[in-house]
N, CA and C of each residue as an Amber inpcrd file, in Angstrom:
protein
   390
  -1.5960000   7.8890000  11.5970000  -0.9800000   8.3480000   9.2160000
  -1.9630000   9.3410000   8.9740000  -2.0550000   9.8490000   8.1650000
  -2.5030000  10.9320000   7.4520000  -3.3730000  10.0960000   6.0720000
  -3.1790000  10.6230000   5.6770000  -3.9250000  10.6950000   4.5590000
  -2.2350000  11.1920000   3.0930000  -1.0590000  12.1650000   4.1930000
  -0.8140000  12.8220000   3.2660000   0.8420000  12.0880000   3.3280000
   0.6770000  11.2660000   4.4760000   1.7080000  11.0080000   5.3900000
   1.8420000   9.1880000   4.3790000   0.3980000   9.2050000   3.6610000
   0.9960000   7.5750000   3.4370000   1.2380000   7.6880000   1.8800000
   0.9630000   9.6290000   1.1330000   1.2800000   9.4830000  -0.6600000
   2.5910000   9.9020000   0.2150000   3.5830000  11.0740000   1.0050000
   5.0110000  10.8850000   0.9910000   5.5230000   9.2980000   1.0640000
   4.8010000   8.4250000   1.8920000   5.5700000   6.9700000   2.3650000
   5.5230000   6.4940000   0.4780000   4.3550000   6.1230000  -0.0710000
   4.5170000   5.9480000  -1.4380000   4.2950000   6.0600000  -2.4240000
   5.3160000   7.9740000  -2.6150000   5.8900000   8.0550000  -3.3700000
   7.8730000   7.9610000  -3.2300000   7.8100000   7.4130000  -2.2140000
   8.9880000   7.4810000  -1.7730000   9.7080000   6.0920000  -2.5180000
   8.8020000   5.1140000  -2.8620000   9.9790000   3.7840000  -2.9010000
   9.6240000   4.6450000  -5.2320000  11.0470000   4.1040000  -5.4960000
  11.2010000   3.7880000  -6.5370000  10.8080000   3.9560000  -7.9630000
  10.3660000   4.8090000  -8.9510000   9.2090000   4.6830000  -9.6490000
   8.0780000   5.1240000  -9.3110000   7.6690000   4.9970000  -8.0390000
   6.4190000   5.4430000  -7.3230000   5.8170000   6.1150000  -8.5470000
   4.6160000   6.2020000  -8.8670000   3.6100000   7.4090000  -9.5190000
   2.4950000   7.8680000  -8.4750000   1.6290000   8.7030000  -9.0780000
   0.7210000   8.7720000  -8.5550000  -0.5260000   9.0280000  -9.9140000
  -1.3110000   8.4370000  -9.8370000  -2.0770000   8.5750000 -11.1470000
  -4.3200000   9.1370000 -10.2510000  -4.5360000   9.3140000 -10.5910000
  -6.4950000   8.9530000 -10.4350000  -6.8310000   8.2650000 -11.5700000
  -7.2410000   7.3760000 -11.6300000  -7.9590000   6.3260000 -12.3420000
  -9.1970000   6.4300000 -12.1840000  -9.5350000   6.5510000 -10.6810000
 -11.2160000   6.1560000 -10.7530000 -11.6510000   8.0070000 -10.2290000
 -10.6240000   8.5980000 -10.4970000 -11.5980000  10.1660000 -10.7690000
 -10.6220000  10.6510000  -9.2660000 -11.0670000  12.6580000  -9.2950000
 -10.6090000  13.1660000  -8.2500000 -11.0860000  12.4310000  -7.0780000
  -9.8170000  12.4120000  -5.8330000  -9.6010000  12.3410000  -4.7790000
  -9.7590000  10.8350000  -3.9370000  -9.4590000   9.6220000  -4.9110000
  -8.8540000   8.6120000  -5.1190000  -8.5150000   8.6210000  -5.5570000
  -6.9380000   8.3920000  -5.3270000  -5.3290000   8.6220000  -5.3960000
  -4.9760000   6.9320000  -5.4110000  -4.2140000   6.7060000  -7.3520000
  -3.9000000   5.6560000  -6.7090000  -1.9960000   6.0650000  -7.3590000
  -1.6450000   5.0340000  -6.1160000   0.0990000   4.5630000  -6.2600000
   0.6040000   3.4710000  -7.0550000   0.9310000   3.6140000  -8.1620000
   1.4600000   3.0500000  -8.9560000   3.1190000   2.3910000  -9.4950000
   3.6140000   1.4320000  -9.8750000   4.7110000   0.6570000  -9.8630000
   4.9450000  -0.4580000 -11.2710000   5.9210000   0.8190000 -12.2570000
   5.4660000   0.2660000 -13.6340000   3.4640000  -0.2080000 -14.1470000
   2.6870000   1.3050000 -13.8110000   1.5360000   0.5220000 -14.5670000
   1.3200000  -0.2610000 -13.8050000   1.3320000  -0.5410000 -12.9030000
   0.7920000  -1.8670000 -11.3370000   0.0930000  -0.9040000 -10.2760000
  -0.7930000  -1.4360000  -9.5770000  -1.1570000  -0.3100000  -8.4230000
  -0.5770000  -1.2680000  -7.2300000  -0.1360000  -0.0270000  -6.3640000
   0.3110000  -0.4780000  -4.9630000  -0.3900000   0.0810000  -3.1960000
  -0.4740000   0.9510000  -3.6800000  -1.2850000   1.4450000  -3.1410000
  -2.1820000   2.5800000  -3.5190000  -3.7490000   2.6070000  -2.9280000
  -4.8080000   3.2020000  -3.6390000  -5.3830000   4.3610000  -2.0910000
  -4.8010000   5.0380000  -1.5620000  -5.9600000   6.7310000  -1.5070000
  -7.2010000   6.9670000  -0.9260000  -7.9950000   6.4290000  -0.3450000
  -9.1170000   7.4830000  -0.3090000 -10.0080000   7.2160000   1.5030000
 -11.5010000   7.7040000   1.2030000 -12.3300000   7.3050000   2.1470000
 -13.1860000   6.1250000   1.4430000 -12.9530000   5.9090000   3.7040000
 -14.3360000   4.8640000   3.2880000 -15.7210000   5.3810000   3.9360000
 -16.6720000   5.8490000   2.6640000 -17.4620000   6.4630000   2.8980000
 -18.6520000   6.5920000   4.1500000 -18.6480000   5.3230000   4.1950000
 -19.7640000   4.7730000   5.4040000 -19.4330000   4.5550000   6.5220000
 -18.1370000   4.6190000   6.6060000 -17.1250000   5.4270000   8.4920000
 -16.3340000   6.6130000   8.1480000 -16.7810000   7.6670000   7.6410000
 -16.2420000   8.6820000   7.2220000 -14.7970000   9.1280000   7.3980000
 -14.0140000   7.7450000   7.1920000 -12.3900000   7.3340000   8.0130000
 -11.4510000   7.8940000   6.1930000 -10.3330000   8.3930000   6.1730000
  -9.6190000   7.8140000   5.3190000  -9.0120000   6.6810000   5.5190000
  -8.0680000   5.6940000   4.7170000  -7.5160000   4.3090000   4.4350000
  -7.3100000   4.4690000   3.2940000  -5.8940000   3.4420000   3.6210000
  -5.1210000   3.2330000   2.7560000  -5.3970000   1.2690000   1.8910000
  -5.9480000   1.4720000   0.7530000  -5.7680000  -0.1810000   0.3730000
  -3.8370000  -0.4410000  -0.4680000  -3.7270000  -2.0300000   0.4400000
  -2.7410000  -2.3570000  -0.1370000  -2.1850000  -4.0050000  -0.3150000
  -1.8700000  -4.2030000  -1.3740000  -1.2060000  -5.7260000  -1.7050000
  -0.5270000  -6.3720000  -1.0680000  -1.4200000  -7.7690000  -0.5770000
  -0.5770000  -8.7280000   0.5320000  -0.8630000  -9.8420000   0.2040000
  -0.1300000 -10.6130000   1.1170000   0.2040000 -11.8160000   0.4130000
  -0.7010000 -12.5130000   0.7370000  -2.1020000 -13.4180000   1.5620000
  -2.8990000 -13.8870000   2.0150000  -2.9310000 -14.2960000   2.8660000
  -1.8950000 -15.2220000   3.2310000  -1.6790000 -16.0500000   4.5430000
  -1.5020000 -14.7940000   5.6400000  -0.5910000 -13.2660000   4.5570000
  -0.7540000 -12.8920000   5.8190000  -1.4970000 -11.5650000   6.4550000
  -2.2680000 -11.8730000   4.8170000  -3.8080000 -11.1060000   5.2290000
  -4.8490000 -10.6800000   6.5460000  -4.7920000 -12.4970000   6.2480000
  -5.4220000 -13.1570000   8.1060000  -4.9210000 -13.0400000   8.3740000
  -3.2750000 -12.6630000   9.1590000  -3.2240000 -12.3720000  10.1150000
  -3.6690000 -11.0880000  10.7260000  -2.8010000  -9.9770000   9.9570000
  -3.3930000  -8.1810000  10.0590000  -4.6960000  -7.8280000  10.4950000
  -5.2990000  -8.3370000   9.4860000  -7.0510000  -8.8440000  10.0410000
  -7.6810000  -8.9940000  11.1000000  -7.0140000  -9.8340000  11.8350000
  -6.6590000 -11.1120000  13.4670000  -6.5740000  -9.9100000  14.3060000
  -4.6280000  -8.9220000  13.7510000  -3.9980000  -8.9040000  14.7890000
  -5.0850000  -6.9870000  14.9060000  -4.9140000  -6.7230000  13.9080000
  -6.0160000  -4.9970000  13.9060000  -7.0710000  -5.0750000  13.3610000
  -7.9860000  -4.3700000  14.3510000  -9.4450000  -4.5720000  14.1140000
  -9.7680000  -3.3070000  12.4480000  -8.6190000  -2.4870000  12.7990000
  -8.0040000  -1.2140000  11.6930000  -8.0830000  -1.9320000  10.1340000
  -7.3870000  -3.4270000  10.5880000  -7.2330000  -3.7170000   8.7250000
  -8.7280000  -4.5690000   8.4360000  -8.9410000  -4.4920000   7.0240000
 -10.3660000  -5.5170000   6.8430000 -10.2000000  -5.9630000   5.3300000
 -11.0130000  -6.6770000   4.3660000 -10.0660000  -7.1280000   3.2780000
 -10.7200000  -5.7550000   1.8420000  -9.8200000  -5.7230000   1.6540000
  -9.7280000  -4.9920000   0.2900000 -11.0200000  -4.1050000  -0.1300000
 -11.8940000  -2.9580000   0.0170000 -13.0100000  -1.6430000  -0.0640000
 -13.0090000  -2.2600000  -1.5740000 -13.3990000  -2.7420000  -2.6400000
 -13.5030000  -3.2830000  -3.9990000 -12.7510000  -3.6120000  -4.4950000
 -11.8220000  -4.1300000  -4.1500000 -10.3530000  -4.9980000  -4.2700000
 -10.3170000  -7.0400000  -4.3060000 -10.0470000  -7.1480000  -5.0460000
  -9.7360000  -9.0800000  -4.5670000  -9.3360000  -9.0830000  -2.8480000
 -10.3540000  -9.6790000  -2.2780000 -10.3930000  -9.9870000  -1.0160000
  -9.5970000 -10.9300000  -0.4920000  -8.8070000 -11.6600000  -1.1670000
  -7.7400000 -11.9850000  -0.9190000  -6.2150000 -11.3160000  -0.7410000
  -6.0230000 -10.7910000  -1.9950000  -5.0980000 -10.0390000  -1.7420000
  -4.8580000  -8.8690000  -1.6980000  -6.0240000  -8.1420000  -1.1540000
  -5.8380000  -6.5000000  -0.6450000  -6.8550000  -6.3490000   0.8120000
  -5.4410000  -5.7570000   1.3810000  -6.1520000  -5.3820000   2.7580000
  -6.3580000  -3.4190000   2.8200000  -8.5010000  -2.9800000   3.1780000
  -8.1840000  -1.4690000   3.4000000  -7.5930000  -1.7440000   4.6590000
  -7.4330000  -0.3410000   4.7330000  -5.8730000  -0.2870000   6.4650000
  -6.6590000   0.8450000   6.9490000  -7.5020000   1.7500000   8.0180000
  -8.1010000   2.1930000   8.9080000  -7.3120000   3.2710000   8.8530000
  -6.5570000   4.6720000   8.5350000  -5.3760000   5.9010000   8.6910000
  -6.2500000   6.7550000   9.9920000  -6.6450000   6.0560000  11.4010000
  -7.5220000   6.8820000  12.8740000  -6.8630000   6.3180000  13.7950000
  -5.6260000   5.8200000  13.2240000  -4.5780000   5.5530000  14.2480000
  -4.6900000   3.7520000  15.6650000  -5.6040000   3.5070000  14.6440000
  -5.5220000   2.2230000  14.9290000  -4.9420000   1.6640000  14.7560000
  -3.8840000   1.2170000  13.6050000  -2.4520000   0.3900000  13.5830000
  -1.1110000   1.6000000  13.6030000  -0.9080000   1.0360000  14.1960000
   0.8340000   1.6660000  14.4180000   0.9450000   1.8860000  12.9990000
   1.7390000   3.6800000  13.3260000   2.6500000   3.2220000  11.5460000
   3.8200000   3.0190000  11.1910000   4.7210000   2.1460000  12.4070000
   5.1760000   1.4460000  12.1800000   4.9690000  -0.3520000  11.0340000
   3.6510000  -0.4270000  11.7780000   3.4500000  -1.2220000  10.8530000
   2.4130000  -0.7350000   9.6000000   1.9380000   0.5390000   9.7030000
   1.1080000   0.6110000   8.1980000   3.2820000   1.0570000   7.0420000
   3.8800000   1.3720000   7.4070000   4.9690000   1.4560000   6.8770000
   5.7350000   0.0930000   5.9090000   5.5020000  -0.9200000   7.2680000
   6.1920000  -2.7130000   6.3420000   4.8010000  -2.6860000   5.5450000
   3.4370000  -2.4070000   5.7790000   2.5510000  -3.3650000   4.8540000
   2.6640000  -1.7760000   3.3400000   2.6560000  -0.7820000   3.9910000
   3.3630000  -0.4260000   2.1770000   4.0890000  -0.9400000   1.8120000
   5.6760000  -0.9510000   2.2610000   6.5600000  -1.7560000   1.2370000
   6.7260000  -3.1890000   1.3000000   5.5920000  -3.8520000   1.7580000
   5.3940000  -5.0120000   1.4110000   4.3230000  -5.5010000   0.8320000
   3.8320000  -4.7710000   0.2020000   2.5970000  -3.7690000  -1.2170000
   3.4740000  -3.8900000  -2.2420000   4.3480000  -3.3100000  -2.0060000
   4.8700000  -2.3150000  -2.8250000   5.7990000  -3.9820000  -3.3320000
   6.4670000  -4.7250000  -2.7270000   7.4890000  -5.6740000  -3.1590000
   6.5840000  -6.9350000  -3.2560000   4.9070000  -6.7960000  -3.4070000
   4.5100000  -7.8490000  -3.8290000   4.1220000  -7.2190000  -6.0340000
   3.6180000  -6.6370000  -5.8300000   3.9020000  -6.2110000  -7.2770000
   4.8160000  -5.6870000  -7.9380000   6.3600000  -5.6230000  -7.0650000
   7.6760000  -5.4600000  -7.9080000   8.0860000  -7.0360000  -8.2440000
   7.0570000  -7.5500000  -7.2480000   7.8640000  -9.0780000  -7.5950000
   7.1720000 -10.3220000  -9.3740000   5.8150000  -9.4890000  -9.3740000
   5.1070000  -9.8450000 -10.2130000   5.6880000  -9.1370000 -11.7250000
   6.3090000  -7.9890000 -11.6600000   6.7940000  -6.9860000 -12.8570000
   8.2460000  -8.5980000 -13.3730000   8.5290000  -7.8030000 -14.8850000
   9.5380000  -8.8000000 -15.3150000  10.2690000  -9.3790000 -14.8280000
  11.6260000  -9.5900000 -15.5470000  12.2160000  -9.8490000 -14.1580000
  13.8010000  -8.3950000 -14.7140000  14.2770000  -7.6480000 -15.5010000
  14.7190000  -6.2860000 -15.6450000  14.0170000  -5.2460000 -15.0910000
  13.0360000  -5.5120000 -14.6820000  12.5090000  -4.3690000 -13.7430000
  12.4360000  -4.7690000 -12.1390000  12.3680000  -6.4840000 -12.3530000
  12.0860000  -6.6680000 -11.0360000  14.0450000  -6.2400000 -10.0150000
  14.8780000  -6.8320000 -10.5310000  15.9780000  -6.9290000 -10.1300000
  16.1200000  -5.1280000 -10.6890000  15.9960000  -4.3730000 -10.9360000
  16.3830000  -2.9310000 -11.0370000  15.9610000  -2.3800000  -9.8630000
  14.5260000  -2.6700000  -9.8580000  14.1590000  -1.8940000  -8.8750000
  14.4150000  -2.5020000  -7.4180000  14.6630000  -3.0820000  -7.6360000
  14.8730000  -3.9820000  -5.4630000  15.8390000  -3.6940000  -5.4100000
  17.2410000  -4.1850000  -6.4490000  18.5390000  -3.2860000  -6.2300000
  18.6700000  -1.7620000  -5.9660000  17.5680000  -0.6990000  -5.9660000
  17.1230000   0.3440000  -5.7650000  17.0050000   0.5300000  -4.2930000
  16.0270000  -0.3150000  -3.9840000  14.8390000  -0.0480000  -2.8520000
  15.8210000  -0.5700000  -1.6120000  16.7780000  -1.4300000  -1.9100000
  17.3570000  -1.9890000  -0.4510000  16.8370000  -2.5500000   0.5830000
  16.9320000  -2.2270000   1.5620000  16.4420000  -2.9030000   2.9140000
  16.5110000  -1.5710000   4.0240000  16.1190000  -0.8570000   2.6820000
  15.2390000   0.5550000   3.8350000  13.5750000   0.2950000   3.9400000
  12.5970000   1.3410000   5.1310000  11.7740000   1.0810000   5.1520000
  11.0550000   2.9800000   5.1500000  10.2300000   3.3260000   4.1300000
  10.3090000   4.7010000   3.9160000  10.5160000   5.2230000   5.0020000
  10.3950000   6.2940000   5.3180000  11.2650000   7.5750000   6.3100000
   9.7010000   7.5040000   7.2980000   9.4310000   7.0840000   8.7460000
   8.0070000   7.0710000   9.3540000   7.7250000   8.3130000   9.4330000
   6.7410000   9.2300000   9.4740000   6.1020000  10.8180000   9.8780000
   6.2800000  10.8530000  11.7190000   6.4240000  12.4270000  11.4010000
   7.4840000  12.8130000  12.1610000   5.4460000  13.8950000  13.0840000
């Protein structure tokens, strides 16, 4: 999956917005002002990556299952994973991780916002890249 495909996927979610609070080249995706995805480059590895919020138990499982999933770079390692966009993690898994991240952030919003956003979201996953 490419960074551009992640961007399309992140913007598919209700009320998602793109910002660059950390400067050019580091794209942050938020819902109601709360970050759910960060797209950038791992300069040490020279690969694109996306950082996503995750349930702590699931984060550990994903790290054990996929070599391209690591503790979040410059983020709370318990709650964030960084995922290499080098083909080592299947696209459908990344789509599920992005949705999970969005849902984790929405779960922390006030009830009226949470209920509205989840109702609009429904059960679908963002479209997979072709």
